[in-house]
Tab-separated table of C-alpha atoms in Angstrom:
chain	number	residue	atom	x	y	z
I	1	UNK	CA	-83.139	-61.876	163.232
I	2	UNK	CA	-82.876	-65.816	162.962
I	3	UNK	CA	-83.195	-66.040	158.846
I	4	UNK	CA	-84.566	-68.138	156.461
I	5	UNK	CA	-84.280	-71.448	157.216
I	6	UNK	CA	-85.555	-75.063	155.443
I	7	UNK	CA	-86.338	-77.136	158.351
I	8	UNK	CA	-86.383	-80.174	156.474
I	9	UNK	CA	-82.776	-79.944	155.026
I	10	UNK	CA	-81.152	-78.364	157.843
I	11	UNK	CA	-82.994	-78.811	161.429
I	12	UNK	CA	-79.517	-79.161	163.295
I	13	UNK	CA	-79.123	-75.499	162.078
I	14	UNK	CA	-82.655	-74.705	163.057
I	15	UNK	CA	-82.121	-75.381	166.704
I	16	UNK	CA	-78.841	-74.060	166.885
I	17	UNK	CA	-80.415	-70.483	165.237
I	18	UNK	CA	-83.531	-70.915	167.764
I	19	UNK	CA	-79.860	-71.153	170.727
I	20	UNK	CA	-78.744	-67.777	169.566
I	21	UNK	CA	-81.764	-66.360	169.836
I	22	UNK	CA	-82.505	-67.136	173.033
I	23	UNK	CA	-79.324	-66.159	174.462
I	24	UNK	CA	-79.714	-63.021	172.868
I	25	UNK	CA	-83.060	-62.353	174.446
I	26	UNK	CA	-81.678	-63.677	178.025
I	27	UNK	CA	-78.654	-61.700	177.582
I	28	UNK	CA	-80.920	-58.199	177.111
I	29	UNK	CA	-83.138	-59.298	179.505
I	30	UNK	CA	-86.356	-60.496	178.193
I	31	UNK	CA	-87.588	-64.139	178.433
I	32	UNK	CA	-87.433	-65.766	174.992
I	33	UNK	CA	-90.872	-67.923	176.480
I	34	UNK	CA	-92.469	-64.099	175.478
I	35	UNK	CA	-91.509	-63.881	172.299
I	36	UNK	CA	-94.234	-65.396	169.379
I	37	UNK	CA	-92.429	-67.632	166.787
I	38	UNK	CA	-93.319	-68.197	163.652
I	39	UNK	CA	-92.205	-70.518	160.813
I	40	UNK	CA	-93.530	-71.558	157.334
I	41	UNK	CA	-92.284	-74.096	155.361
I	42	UNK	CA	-92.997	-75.340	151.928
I	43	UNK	CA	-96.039	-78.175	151.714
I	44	UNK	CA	-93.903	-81.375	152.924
I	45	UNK	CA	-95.577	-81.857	156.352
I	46	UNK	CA	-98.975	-81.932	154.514
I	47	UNK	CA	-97.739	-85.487	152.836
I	48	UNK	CA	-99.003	-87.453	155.623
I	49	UNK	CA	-100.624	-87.232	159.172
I	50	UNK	CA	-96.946	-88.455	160.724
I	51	UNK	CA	-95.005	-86.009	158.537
I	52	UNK	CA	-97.450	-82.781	159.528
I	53	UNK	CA	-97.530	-84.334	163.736
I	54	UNK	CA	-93.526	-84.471	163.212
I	55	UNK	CA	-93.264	-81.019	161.580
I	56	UNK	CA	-95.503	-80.070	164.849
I	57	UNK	CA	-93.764	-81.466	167.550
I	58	UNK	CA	-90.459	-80.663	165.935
I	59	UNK	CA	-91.211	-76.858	166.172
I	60	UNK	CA	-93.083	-76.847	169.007
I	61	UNK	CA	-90.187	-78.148	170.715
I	62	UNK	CA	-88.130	-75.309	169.745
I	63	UNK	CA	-90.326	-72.547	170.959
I	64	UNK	CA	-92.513	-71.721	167.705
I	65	UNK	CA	-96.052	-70.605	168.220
I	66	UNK	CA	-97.298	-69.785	164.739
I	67	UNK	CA	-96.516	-72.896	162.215
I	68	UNK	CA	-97.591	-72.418	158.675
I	69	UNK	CA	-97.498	-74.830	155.793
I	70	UNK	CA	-97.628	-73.585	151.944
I	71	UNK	CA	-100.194	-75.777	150.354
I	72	UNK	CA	-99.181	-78.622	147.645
I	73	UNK	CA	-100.022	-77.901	144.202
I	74	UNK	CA	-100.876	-80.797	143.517
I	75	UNK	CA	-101.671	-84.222	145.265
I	76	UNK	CA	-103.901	-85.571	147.457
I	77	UNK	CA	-106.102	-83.438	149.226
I	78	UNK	CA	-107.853	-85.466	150.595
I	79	UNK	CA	-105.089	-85.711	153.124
I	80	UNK	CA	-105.040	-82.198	153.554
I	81	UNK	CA	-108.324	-82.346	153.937
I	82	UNK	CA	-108.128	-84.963	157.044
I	83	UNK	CA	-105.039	-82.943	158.224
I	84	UNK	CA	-107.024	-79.385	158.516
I	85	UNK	CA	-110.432	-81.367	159.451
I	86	UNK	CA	-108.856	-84.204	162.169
I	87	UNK	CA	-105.612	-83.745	163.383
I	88	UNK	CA	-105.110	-80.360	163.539
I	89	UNK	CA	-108.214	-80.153	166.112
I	90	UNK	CA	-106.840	-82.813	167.839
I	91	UNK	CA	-103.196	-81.027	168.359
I	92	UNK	CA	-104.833	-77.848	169.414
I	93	UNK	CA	-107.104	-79.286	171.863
I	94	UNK	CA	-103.853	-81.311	173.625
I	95	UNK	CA	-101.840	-78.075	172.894
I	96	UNK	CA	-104.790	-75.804	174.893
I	97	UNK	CA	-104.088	-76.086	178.592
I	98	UNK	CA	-100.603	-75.354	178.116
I	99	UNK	CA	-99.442	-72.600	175.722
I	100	UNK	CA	-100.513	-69.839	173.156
I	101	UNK	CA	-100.743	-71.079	170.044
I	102	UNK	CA	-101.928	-71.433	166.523
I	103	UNK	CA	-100.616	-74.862	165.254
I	104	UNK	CA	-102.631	-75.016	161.562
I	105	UNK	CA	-104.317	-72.012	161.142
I	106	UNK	CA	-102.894	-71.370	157.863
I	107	UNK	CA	-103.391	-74.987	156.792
I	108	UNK	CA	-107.181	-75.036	157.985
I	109	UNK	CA	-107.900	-71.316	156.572
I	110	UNK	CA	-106.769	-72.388	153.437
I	111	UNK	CA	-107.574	-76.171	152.533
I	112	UNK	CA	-110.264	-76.154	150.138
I	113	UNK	CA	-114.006	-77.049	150.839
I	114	UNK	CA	-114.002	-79.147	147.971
I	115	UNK	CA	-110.996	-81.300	146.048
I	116	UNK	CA	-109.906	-78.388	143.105
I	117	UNK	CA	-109.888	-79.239	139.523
């Protein structure tokens, strides 16, 4: 098991975790390109459009299929909004031809329809 790891404080240790792992799987035999990844982190890619493409192409990169965001408690959702509306669409649809995926499901399943109170 790779752990618990925050991304944003300690992505050199991310990607040498993500190493491991995939020696382990080579080493008993199984191709670590098989193996679903997932990873949620708190809301700090949903502060911008470059900070949630970043937190994207950051994981991606390392082999995760499933990314997950927790959402802000407060702030602008309005850029949530244009994150789970816009770009996420537009990273799935580049992301489609080439692997499995579900880059902002959790982020577009649970941004609101409407800015809360």
């Amino acid at each position: 098991m790779i752990g618990i790891v925050e991304p944003f404080r300690v992505a050199s240790d991310l990607a040498e975790r993500v190493a491991t792992f995939e020696a382990a799987c080579r080493e008993a035999g199984r191709d670590p390109a098989t193996v679903r990844r997932s990873v949620w982190v708190g809301a700090e890619p949903l502060e911008s459009k470059a900070a949630y493409t970043a937190f994207v192409e950051r994981h991606r990169s390392l082999g995760f299929t499933d990314l997950m965001t927790a959402l802000p408690a407060r702030g602008s959702w309005s850029t949530v909004r244009e994150i789970a509306t816009g770009l996420i669409p537009r990273l799935r649809a580049a992301e489609a031809s080439s692997t499995d995926s579900n880059v902002g499901v959790a982020v577009a399943a649970a941004a609101p329809s409407r800015t809360p109170t």
